[in-house]
XYZ file of N, CA and C in Angstrom:
774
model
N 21.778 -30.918 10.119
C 22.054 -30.074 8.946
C 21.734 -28.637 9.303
N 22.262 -27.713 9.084
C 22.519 -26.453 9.381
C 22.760 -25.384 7.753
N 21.434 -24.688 7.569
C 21.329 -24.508 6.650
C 21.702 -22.942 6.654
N 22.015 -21.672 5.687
C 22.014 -20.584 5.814
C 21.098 -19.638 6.781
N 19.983 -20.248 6.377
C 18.800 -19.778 6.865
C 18.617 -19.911 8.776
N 19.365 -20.893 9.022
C 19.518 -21.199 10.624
C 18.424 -22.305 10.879
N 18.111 -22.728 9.498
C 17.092 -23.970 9.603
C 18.000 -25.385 10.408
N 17.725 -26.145 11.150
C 18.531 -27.095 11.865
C 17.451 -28.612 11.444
N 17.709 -29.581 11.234
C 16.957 -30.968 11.031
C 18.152 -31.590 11.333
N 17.135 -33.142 11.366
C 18.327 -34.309 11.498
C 18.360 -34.608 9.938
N 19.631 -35.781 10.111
C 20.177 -35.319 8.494
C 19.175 -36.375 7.235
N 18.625 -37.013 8.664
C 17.806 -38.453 7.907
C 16.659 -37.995 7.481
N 16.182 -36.845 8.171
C 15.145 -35.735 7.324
C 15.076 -34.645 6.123
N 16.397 -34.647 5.855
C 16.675 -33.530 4.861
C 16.075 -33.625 3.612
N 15.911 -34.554 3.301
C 15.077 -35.066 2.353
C 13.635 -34.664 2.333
N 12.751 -34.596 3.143
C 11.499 -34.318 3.347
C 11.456 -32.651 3.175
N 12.149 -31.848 3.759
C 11.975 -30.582 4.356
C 11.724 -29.930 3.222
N 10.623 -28.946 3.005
C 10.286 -28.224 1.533
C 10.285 -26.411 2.160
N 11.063 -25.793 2.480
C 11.113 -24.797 2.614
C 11.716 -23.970 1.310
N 11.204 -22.689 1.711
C 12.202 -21.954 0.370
C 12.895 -21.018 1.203
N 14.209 -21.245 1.142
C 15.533 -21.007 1.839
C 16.101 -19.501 0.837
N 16.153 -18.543 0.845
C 17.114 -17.265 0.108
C 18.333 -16.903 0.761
N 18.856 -17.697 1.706
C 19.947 -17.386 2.343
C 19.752 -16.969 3.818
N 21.161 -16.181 4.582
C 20.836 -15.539 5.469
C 20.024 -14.283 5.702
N 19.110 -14.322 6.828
C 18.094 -12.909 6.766
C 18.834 -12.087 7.084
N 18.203 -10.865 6.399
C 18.715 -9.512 6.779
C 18.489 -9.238 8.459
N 19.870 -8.454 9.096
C 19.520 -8.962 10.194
C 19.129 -7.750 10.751
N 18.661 -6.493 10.011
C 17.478 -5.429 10.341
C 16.385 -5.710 10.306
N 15.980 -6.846 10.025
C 14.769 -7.150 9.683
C 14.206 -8.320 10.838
N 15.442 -8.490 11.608
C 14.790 -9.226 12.025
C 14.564 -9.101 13.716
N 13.717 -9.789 14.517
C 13.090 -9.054 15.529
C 14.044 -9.401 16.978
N 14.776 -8.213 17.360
C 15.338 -8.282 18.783
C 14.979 -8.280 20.061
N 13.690 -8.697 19.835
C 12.913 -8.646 21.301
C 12.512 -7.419 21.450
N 12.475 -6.255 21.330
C 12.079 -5.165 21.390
C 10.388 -4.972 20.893
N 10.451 -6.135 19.830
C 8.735 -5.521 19.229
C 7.882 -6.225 19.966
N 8.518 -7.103 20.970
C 8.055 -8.065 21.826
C 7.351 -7.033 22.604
N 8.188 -6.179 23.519
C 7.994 -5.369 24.313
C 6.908 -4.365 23.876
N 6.714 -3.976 22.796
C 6.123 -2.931 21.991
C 4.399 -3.440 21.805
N 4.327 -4.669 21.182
C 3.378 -5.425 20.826
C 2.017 -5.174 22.124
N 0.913 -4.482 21.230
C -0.332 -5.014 21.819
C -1.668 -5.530 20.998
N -1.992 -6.176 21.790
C -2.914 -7.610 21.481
C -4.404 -6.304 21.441
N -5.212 -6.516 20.076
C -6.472 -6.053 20.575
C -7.097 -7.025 20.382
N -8.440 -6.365 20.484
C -9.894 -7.688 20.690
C -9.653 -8.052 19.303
N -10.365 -9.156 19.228
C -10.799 -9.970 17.669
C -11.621 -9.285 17.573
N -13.082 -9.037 18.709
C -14.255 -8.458 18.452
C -14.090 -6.909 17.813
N -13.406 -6.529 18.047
C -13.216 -4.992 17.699
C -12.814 -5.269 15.722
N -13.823 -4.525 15.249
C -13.328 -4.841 13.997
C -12.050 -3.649 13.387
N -11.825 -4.121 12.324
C -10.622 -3.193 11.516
C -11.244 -1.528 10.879
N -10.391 -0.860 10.998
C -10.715 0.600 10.850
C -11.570 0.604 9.116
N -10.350 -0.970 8.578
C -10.921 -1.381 6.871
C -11.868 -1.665 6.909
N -12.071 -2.653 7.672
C -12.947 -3.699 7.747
C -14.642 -2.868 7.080
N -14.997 -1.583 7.913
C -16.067 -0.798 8.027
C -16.326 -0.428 6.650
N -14.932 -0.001 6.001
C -15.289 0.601 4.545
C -16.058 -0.370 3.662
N -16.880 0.585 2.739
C -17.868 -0.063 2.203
C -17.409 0.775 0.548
N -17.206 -0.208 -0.253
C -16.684 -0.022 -1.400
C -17.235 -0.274 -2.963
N -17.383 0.482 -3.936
C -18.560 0.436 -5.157
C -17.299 -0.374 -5.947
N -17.748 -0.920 -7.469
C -16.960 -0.776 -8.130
C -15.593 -0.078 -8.829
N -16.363 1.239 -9.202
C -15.566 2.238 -9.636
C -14.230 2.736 -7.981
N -14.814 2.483 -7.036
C -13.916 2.875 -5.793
C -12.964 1.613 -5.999
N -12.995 0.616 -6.300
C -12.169 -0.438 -6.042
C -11.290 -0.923 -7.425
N -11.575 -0.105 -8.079
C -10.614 0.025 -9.458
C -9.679 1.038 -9.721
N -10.412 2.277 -8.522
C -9.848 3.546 -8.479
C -8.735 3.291 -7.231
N -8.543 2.316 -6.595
C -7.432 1.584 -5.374
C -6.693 1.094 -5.984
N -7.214 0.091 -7.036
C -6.156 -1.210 -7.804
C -5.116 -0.371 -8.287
N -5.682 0.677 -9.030
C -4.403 1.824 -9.690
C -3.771 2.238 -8.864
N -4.283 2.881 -7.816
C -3.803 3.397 -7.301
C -2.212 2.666 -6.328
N -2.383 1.361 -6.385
C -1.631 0.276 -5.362
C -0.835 -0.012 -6.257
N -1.142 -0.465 -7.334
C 0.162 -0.703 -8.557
C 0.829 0.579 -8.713
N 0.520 1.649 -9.024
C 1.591 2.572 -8.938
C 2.545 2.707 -7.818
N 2.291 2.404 -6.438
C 2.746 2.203 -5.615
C 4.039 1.126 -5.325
N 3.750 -0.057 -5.687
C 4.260 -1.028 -5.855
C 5.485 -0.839 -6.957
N 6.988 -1.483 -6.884
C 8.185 -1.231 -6.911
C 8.612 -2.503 -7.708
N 7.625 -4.021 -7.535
C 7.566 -5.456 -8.255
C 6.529 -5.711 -9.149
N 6.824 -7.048 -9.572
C 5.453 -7.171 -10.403
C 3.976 -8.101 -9.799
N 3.935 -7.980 -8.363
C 2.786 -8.235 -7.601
C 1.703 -7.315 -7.785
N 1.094 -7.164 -8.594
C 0.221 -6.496 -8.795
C -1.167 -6.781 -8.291
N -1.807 -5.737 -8.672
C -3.184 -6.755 -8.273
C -3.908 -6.177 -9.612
N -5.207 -7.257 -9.739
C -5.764 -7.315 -11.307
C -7.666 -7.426 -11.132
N -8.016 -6.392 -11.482
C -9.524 -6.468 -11.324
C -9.989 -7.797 -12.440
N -10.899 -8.738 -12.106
C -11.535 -9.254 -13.105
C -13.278 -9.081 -13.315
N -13.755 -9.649 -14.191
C -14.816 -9.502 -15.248
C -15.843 -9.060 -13.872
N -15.578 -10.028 -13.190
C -17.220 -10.592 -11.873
C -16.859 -9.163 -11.002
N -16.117 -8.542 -11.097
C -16.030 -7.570 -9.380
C -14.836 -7.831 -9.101
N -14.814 -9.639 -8.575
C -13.805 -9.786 -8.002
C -12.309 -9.364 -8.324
N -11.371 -9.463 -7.264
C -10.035 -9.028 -7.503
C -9.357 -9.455 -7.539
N -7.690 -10.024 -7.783
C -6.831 -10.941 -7.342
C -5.728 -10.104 -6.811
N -4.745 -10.881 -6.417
C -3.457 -10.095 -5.808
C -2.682 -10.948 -5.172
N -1.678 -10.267 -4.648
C -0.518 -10.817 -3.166
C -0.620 -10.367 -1.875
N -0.749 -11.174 -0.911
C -0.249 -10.696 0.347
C 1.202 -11.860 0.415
N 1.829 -11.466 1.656
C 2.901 -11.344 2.301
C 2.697 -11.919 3.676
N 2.754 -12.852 4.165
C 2.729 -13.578 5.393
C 3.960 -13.682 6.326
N 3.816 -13.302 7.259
C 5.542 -13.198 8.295
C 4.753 -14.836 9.110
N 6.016 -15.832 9.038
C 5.417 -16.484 9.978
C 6.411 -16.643 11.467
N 5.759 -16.212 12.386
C 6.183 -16.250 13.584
C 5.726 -16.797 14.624
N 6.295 -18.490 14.155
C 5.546 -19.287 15.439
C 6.910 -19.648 16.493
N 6.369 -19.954 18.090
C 6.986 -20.704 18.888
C 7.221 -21.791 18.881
N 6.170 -22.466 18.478
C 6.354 -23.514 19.010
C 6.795 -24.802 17.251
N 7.364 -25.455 17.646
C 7.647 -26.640 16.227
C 6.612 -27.205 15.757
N 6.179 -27.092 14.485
C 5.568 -27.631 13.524
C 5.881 -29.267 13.247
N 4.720 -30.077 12.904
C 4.759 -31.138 12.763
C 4.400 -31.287 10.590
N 5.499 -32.113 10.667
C 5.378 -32.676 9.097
C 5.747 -33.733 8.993
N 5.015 -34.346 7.463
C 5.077 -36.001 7.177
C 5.980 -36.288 6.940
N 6.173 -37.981 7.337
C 7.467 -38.229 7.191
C 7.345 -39.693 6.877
N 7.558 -40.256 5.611
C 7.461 -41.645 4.969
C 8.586 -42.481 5.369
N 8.424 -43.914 5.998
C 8.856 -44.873 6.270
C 9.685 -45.988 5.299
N 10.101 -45.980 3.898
C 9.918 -47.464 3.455
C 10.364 -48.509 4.124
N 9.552 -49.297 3.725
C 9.323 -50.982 4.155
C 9.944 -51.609 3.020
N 11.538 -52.217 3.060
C 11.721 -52.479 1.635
C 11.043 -54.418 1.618
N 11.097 -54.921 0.729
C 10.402 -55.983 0.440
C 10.694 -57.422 0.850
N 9.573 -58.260 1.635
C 9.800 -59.573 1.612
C 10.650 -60.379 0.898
N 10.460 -60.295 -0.429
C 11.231 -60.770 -0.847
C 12.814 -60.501 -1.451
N 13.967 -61.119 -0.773
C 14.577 -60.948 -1.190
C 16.062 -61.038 -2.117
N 15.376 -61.685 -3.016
C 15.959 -62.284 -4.456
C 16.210 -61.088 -5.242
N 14.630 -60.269 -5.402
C 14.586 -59.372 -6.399
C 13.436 -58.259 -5.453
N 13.455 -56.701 -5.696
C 12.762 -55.706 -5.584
C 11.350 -56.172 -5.556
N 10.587 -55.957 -4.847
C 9.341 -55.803 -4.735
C 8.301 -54.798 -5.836
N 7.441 -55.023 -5.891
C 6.837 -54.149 -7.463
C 6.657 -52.829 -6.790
N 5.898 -53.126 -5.553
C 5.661 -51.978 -4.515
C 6.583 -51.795 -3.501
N 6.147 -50.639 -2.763
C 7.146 -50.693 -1.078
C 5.841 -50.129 -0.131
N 5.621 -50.655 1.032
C 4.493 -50.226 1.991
C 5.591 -48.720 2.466
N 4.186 -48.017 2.700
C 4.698 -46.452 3.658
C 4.233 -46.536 4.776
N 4.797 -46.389 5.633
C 4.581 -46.138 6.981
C 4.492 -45.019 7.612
N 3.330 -44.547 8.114
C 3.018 -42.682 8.696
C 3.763 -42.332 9.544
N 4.558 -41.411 9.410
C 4.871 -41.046 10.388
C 5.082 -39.528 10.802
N 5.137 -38.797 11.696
C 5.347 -36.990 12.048
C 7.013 -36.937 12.129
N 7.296 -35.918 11.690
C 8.552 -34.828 12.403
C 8.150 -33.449 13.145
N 8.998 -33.445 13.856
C 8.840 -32.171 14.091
C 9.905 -31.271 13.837
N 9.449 -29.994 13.686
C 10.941 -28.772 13.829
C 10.261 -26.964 13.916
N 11.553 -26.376 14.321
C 10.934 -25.209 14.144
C 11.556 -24.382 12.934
N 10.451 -23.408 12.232
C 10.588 -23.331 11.328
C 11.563 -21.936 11.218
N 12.579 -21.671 10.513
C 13.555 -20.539 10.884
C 12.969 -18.848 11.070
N 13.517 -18.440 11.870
C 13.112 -17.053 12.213
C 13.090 -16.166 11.544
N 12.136 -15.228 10.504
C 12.469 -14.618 9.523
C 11.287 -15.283 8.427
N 10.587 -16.560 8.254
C 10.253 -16.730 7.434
C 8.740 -16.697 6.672
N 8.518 -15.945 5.346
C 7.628 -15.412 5.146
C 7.112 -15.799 3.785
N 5.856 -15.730 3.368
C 5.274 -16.260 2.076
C 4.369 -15.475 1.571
N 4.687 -15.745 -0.034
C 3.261 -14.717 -0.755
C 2.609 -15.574 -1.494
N 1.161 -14.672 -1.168
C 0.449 -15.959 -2.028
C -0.391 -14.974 -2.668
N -0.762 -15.771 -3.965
C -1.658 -15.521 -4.433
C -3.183 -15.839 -4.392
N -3.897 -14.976 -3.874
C -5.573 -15.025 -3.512
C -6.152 -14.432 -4.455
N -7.981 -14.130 -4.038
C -8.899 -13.369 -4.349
C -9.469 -12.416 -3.103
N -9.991 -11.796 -4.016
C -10.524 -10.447 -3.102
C -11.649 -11.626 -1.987
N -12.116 -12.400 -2.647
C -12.955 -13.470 -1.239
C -12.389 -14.438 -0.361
N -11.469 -14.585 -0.482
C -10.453 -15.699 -0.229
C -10.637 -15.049 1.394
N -11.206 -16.249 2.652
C -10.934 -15.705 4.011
C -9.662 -15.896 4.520
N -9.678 -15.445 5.586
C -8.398 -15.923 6.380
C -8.226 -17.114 6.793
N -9.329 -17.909 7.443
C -8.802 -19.128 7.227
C -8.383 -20.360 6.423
N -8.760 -19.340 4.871
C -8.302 -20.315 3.685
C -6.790 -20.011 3.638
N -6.518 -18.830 4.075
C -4.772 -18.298 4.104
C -4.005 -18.978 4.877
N -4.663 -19.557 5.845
C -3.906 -20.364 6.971
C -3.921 -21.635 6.094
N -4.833 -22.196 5.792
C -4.760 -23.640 5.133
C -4.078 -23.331 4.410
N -3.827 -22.778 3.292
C -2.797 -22.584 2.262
C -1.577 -22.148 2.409
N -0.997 -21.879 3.718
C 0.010 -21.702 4.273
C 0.413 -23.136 4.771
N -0.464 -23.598 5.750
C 0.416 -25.167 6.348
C 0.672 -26.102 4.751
N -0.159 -25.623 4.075
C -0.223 -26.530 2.735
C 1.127 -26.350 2.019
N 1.400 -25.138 1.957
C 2.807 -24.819 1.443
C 3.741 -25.279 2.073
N 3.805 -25.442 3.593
C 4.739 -26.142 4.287
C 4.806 -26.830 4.469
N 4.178 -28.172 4.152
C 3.367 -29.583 4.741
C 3.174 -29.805 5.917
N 2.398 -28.625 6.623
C 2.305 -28.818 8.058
C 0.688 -29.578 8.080
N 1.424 -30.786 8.966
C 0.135 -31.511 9.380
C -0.769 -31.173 10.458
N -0.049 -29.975 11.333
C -1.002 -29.573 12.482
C -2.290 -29.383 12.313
N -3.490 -29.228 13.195
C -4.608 -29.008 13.006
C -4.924 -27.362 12.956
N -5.405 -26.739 11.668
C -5.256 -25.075 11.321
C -5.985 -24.524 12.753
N -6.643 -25.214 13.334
C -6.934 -24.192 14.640
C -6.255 -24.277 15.173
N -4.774 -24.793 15.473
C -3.923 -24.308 16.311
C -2.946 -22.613 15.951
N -3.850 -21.988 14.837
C -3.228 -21.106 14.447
C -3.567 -20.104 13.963
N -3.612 -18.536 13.817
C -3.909 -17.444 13.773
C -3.587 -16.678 12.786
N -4.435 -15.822 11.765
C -3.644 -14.666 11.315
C -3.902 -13.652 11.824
N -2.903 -12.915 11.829
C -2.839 -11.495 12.857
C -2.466 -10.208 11.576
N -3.480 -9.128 12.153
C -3.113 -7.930 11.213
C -2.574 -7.181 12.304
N -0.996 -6.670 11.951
C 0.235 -6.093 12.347
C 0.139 -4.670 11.986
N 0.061 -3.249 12.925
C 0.682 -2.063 11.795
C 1.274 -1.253 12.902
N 1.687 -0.287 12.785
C 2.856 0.312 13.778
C 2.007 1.785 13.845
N 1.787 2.385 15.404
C 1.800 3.431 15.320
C 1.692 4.602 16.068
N 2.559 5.828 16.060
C 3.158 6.477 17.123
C 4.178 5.233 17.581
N 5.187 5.196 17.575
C 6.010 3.949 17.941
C 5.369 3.043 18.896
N 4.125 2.428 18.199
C 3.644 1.562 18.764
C 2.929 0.078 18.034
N 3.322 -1.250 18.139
C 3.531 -2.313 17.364
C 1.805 -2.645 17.668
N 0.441 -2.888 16.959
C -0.831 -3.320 17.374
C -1.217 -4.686 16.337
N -1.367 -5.292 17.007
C -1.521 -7.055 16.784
C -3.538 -6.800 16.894
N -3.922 -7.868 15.903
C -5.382 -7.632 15.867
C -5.317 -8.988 15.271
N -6.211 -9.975 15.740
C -6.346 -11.475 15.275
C -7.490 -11.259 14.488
N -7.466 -11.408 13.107
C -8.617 -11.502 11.981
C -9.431 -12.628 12.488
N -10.855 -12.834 12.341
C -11.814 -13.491 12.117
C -11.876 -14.391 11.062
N -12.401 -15.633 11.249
C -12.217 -16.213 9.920
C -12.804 -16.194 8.997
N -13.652 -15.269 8.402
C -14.097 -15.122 7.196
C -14.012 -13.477 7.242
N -12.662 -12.821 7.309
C -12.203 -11.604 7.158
C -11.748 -12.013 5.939
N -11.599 -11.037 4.770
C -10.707 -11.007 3.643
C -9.511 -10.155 3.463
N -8.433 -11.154 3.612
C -7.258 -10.065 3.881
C -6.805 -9.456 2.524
N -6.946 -10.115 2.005
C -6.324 -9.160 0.117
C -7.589 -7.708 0.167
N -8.698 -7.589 0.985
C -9.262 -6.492 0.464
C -8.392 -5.550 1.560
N -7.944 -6.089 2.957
C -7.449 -5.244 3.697
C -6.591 -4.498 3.221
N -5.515 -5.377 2.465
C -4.508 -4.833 1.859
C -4.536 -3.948 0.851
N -5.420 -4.153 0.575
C -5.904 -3.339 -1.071
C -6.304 -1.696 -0.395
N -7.267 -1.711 0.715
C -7.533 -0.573 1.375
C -6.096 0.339 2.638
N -5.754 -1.154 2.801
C -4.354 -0.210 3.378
C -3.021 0.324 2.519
N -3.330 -0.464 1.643
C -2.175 -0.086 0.453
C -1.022 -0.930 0.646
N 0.051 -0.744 -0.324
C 1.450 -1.596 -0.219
C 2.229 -1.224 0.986
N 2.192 -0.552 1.953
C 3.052 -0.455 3.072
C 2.712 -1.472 3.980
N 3.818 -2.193 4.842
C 4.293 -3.123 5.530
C 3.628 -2.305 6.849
N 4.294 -1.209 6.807
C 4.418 -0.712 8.454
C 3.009 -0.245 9.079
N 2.082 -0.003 7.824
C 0.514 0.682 7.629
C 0.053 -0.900 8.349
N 0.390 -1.942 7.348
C -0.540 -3.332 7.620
C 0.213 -4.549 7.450
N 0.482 -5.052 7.790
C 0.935 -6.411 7.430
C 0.815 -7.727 8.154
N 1.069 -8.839 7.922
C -0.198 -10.510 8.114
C 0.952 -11.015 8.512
N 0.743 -11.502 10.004
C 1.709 -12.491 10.250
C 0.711 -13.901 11.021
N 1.595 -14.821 11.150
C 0.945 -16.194 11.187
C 1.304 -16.978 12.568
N 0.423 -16.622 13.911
C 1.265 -17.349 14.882
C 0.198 -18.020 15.443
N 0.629 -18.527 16.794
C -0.007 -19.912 17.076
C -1.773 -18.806 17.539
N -2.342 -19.580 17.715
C -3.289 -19.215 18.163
C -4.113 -19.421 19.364
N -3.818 -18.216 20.411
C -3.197 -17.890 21.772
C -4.786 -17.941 22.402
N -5.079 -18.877 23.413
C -6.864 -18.492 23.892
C -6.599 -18.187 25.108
N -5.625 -18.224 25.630
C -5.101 -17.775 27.036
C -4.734 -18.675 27.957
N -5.355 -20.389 27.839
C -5.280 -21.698 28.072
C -4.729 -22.485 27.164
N -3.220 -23.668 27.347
C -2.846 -24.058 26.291
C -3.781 -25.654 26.632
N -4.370 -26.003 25.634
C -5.107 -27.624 25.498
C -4.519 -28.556 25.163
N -3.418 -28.896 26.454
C -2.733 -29.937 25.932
C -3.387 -31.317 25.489
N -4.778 -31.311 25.883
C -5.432 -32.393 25.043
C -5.735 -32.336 23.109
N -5.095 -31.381 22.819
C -5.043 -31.735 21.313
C -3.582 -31.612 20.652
N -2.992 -31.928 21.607
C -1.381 -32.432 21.058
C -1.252 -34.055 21.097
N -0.259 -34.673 20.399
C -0.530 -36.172 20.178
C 0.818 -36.380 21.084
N 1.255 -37.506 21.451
C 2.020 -38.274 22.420
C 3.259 -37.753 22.191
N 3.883 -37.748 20.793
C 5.230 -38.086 20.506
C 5.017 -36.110 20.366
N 4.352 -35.577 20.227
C 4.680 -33.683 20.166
C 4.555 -33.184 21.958
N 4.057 -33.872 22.764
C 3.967 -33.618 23.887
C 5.422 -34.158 24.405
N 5.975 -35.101 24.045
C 7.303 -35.826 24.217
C 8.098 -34.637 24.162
N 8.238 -34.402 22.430
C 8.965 -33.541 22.337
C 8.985 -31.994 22.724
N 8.024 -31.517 23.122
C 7.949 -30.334 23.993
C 8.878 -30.709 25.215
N 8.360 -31.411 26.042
C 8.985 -31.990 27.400
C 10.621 -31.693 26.923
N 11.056 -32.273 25.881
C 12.472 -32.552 25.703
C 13.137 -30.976 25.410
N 12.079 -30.481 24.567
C 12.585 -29.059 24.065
C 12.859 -28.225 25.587
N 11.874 -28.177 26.114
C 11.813 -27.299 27.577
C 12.764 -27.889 28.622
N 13.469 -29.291 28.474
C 14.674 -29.232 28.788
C 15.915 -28.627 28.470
N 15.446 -28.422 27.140
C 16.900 -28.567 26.553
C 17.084 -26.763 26.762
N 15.521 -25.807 26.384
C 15.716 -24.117 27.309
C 16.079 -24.223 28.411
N 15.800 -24.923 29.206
C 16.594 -24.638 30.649
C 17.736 -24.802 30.740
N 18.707 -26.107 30.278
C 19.666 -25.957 30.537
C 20.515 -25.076 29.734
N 19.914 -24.604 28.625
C 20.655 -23.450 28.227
C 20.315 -22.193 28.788
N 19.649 -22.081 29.128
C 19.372 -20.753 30.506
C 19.875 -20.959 31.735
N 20.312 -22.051 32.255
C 20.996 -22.040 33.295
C 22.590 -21.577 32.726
N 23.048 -22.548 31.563
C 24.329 -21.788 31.163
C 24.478 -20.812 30.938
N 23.391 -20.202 30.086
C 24.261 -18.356 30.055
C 24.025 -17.411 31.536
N 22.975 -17.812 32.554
C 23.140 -17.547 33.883
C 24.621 -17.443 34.796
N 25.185 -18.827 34.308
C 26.388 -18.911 35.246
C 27.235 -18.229 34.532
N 27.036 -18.080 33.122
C 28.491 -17.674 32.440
C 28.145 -16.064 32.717
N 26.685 -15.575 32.981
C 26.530 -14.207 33.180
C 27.216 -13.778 34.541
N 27.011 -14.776 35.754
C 27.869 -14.701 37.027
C 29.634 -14.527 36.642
N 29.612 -15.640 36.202
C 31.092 -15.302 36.194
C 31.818 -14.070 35.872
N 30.921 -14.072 34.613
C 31.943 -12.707 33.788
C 31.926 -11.418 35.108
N 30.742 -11.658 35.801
C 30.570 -10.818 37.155
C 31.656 -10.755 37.505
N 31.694 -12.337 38.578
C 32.721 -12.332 39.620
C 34.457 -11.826 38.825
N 34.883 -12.234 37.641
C 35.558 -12.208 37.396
C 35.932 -10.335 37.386
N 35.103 -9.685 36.849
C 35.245 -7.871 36.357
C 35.395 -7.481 38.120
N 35.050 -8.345 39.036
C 34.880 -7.766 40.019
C 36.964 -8.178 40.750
N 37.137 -9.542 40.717
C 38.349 -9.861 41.053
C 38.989 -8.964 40.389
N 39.020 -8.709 39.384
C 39.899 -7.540 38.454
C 39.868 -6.627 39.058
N 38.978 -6.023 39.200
C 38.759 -4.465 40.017
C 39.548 -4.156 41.464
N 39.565 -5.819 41.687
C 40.497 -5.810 43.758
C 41.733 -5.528 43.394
C-alpha cells in the first residue's frame, strides 16, 4: 500500500498502521541531503545557552505573553495556579532505521459449528519505516523531561522499540550553520521553547535514533536483525543500479559526442 505520504506497508498490515497522514509533504520542507552536510553534533555535556537561564515567576509570565503574541495558531501556552506551565512542542521525527509495531494474530476457534465466545492473540512485531517528513505536537508541562517526550512519542506511534534506542535532539541554525545538541533526560523541553520562543529555525526537537558511536547489535531481536540484513540488501542492489545506469548515461553522452 502506497500512501500519499510515501508511507509503504504490506497490505495485510494496513489495518494496524496508526499514523496521521495530511497528504504529500511540502517538498521545501523537506531535507535534500544538504543539512546532512551542514549538521554538527555537540556534546550532550555542554549544556544549552537556555538551559543556564534562571527564571522568577513574573519573568515566566512576562515570556508566556510574550510567545502567544508571537504565535499565528491556537497552540498557546497557559500559565497555571502552581508555577507550572503547559504548552506545545513540535517533534520532527527523523529516524533511519524501521520501527517495530504490534501486530495481532487471530486464532479463529476450535470449534467449528459455531464462533468461539473468545479468539486467542498471538504477539507478534512489524516492522517499517516511518515516512520522511513526519512530525508531532504534543501537549506537555513546563516539567515534563525529555525522556517522557520520547515515551509519548513511541506511544503515539505504537512503537514497541526499547526508548533507549532513541534521542531528542535540540536543532537551531546559525550563520548558515545546522547545530544538533542531544538533550539529557531530565532536560525540559517546553521551558526551552518557551525561552527560545516560537521560531523553528532559533530551536526546534527532532527525534532520532540514538547514536553512541557503537551500534549493539545485542539489543535487537532475531526477526529485526533479519530484517536489517534484508533491507541492506535490498540498498545495495539499488545502488548498484543507479551506478550502472549512472555509467551508461556516461558511455552513451560519450558515443554521441564520437
Amino acid at each position: 500500500l502506497s500512501l500519499d505520504c510515501s508511507f509503504t506497508c504490506h497490505y495485510r498490515c494496513r489495518a494496524l498502521v496508526r499514523l496521521d497522514c495530511s497528504g504529500p509533504p511540502d517538498s521545501s520542507s523537506e531535507d535534500d541531503g544538504t543539512e546532512q552536510a551542514l549538521e554538527k553534533d555537540t556534546n550532550v555535556d555542554e549544556p544549552s545557552k537556555w538551559e543556564k537561564t534562571e527564571l522568577d515567576q513574573a519573568q515566566v509570565e512576562q515570556l508566556i505573553k510574550e510567545y502567544n503574541s508571537q504565535i499565528n495558531s491556537n497552540l498557546f501556552m497557559s500559565l497555571n495556579k502552581d508555577g507550572s506551565y503547559t504548552g506545545f512542542i513540535k517533534v520532527h521525527l527523523k529516524l533511519v532505521r524501521p520501527v517495530s509495531v504490534p501486530a495481532t494474530k487471530r486464532v479463529p476457534s476450535l470449534q467449528t459449528g459455531r464462533p468461539g465466545p473468545r479468539t486467542q492473540g498471538v504477539k507478534r512485531r512489524t516492522s517499517f519505516y516511518l515516512p520522511k517528513g513526519t512530525m508531532k505536537h504534543l501537549h506537555i508541562l513546563s516539567h515534563t523531561r525529555a525522556s517522557e517526550v520520547i515515551d509519548a512519542l513511541l506511544r503515539k506511534f505504537t512503537v514497541v522499540d526499547n526508548p533507549c534506542k532513541f534521542a531528542l535532539f535540540e536543532r537551531s541554525e546559525k550563520d548558515e550553520q545546522v547545530y544538533l545538541r542531544k538533550l539529557a533526560d531530565e532536560e525540559q523541553p517546553l521551558r526551552l521553547r518557551l525561552l527560545a520562543g516560537p521560531s523553528e529555525k532559533v530551536l526546534s526537537f527532532v527525534l532520532k535514533e540514538n547514536e553512541t558511536g557503537e551500534v549493539n547489535w545485542d539489543a535487537f531481536t532475531l526477526p529485526e536483525l533479519h530484517n536489517f540484513l534484508r533491507i541492506l540488501q535490498r540498498e545495495e542492489e539499488e545502488h548498484v543500479q543507479r551506478l550502472r545506469h549512472r555509467y551508461a548515461r556516461c558511455r552513451q553522452k560519450m558515443q554521441e559526442a564520437l
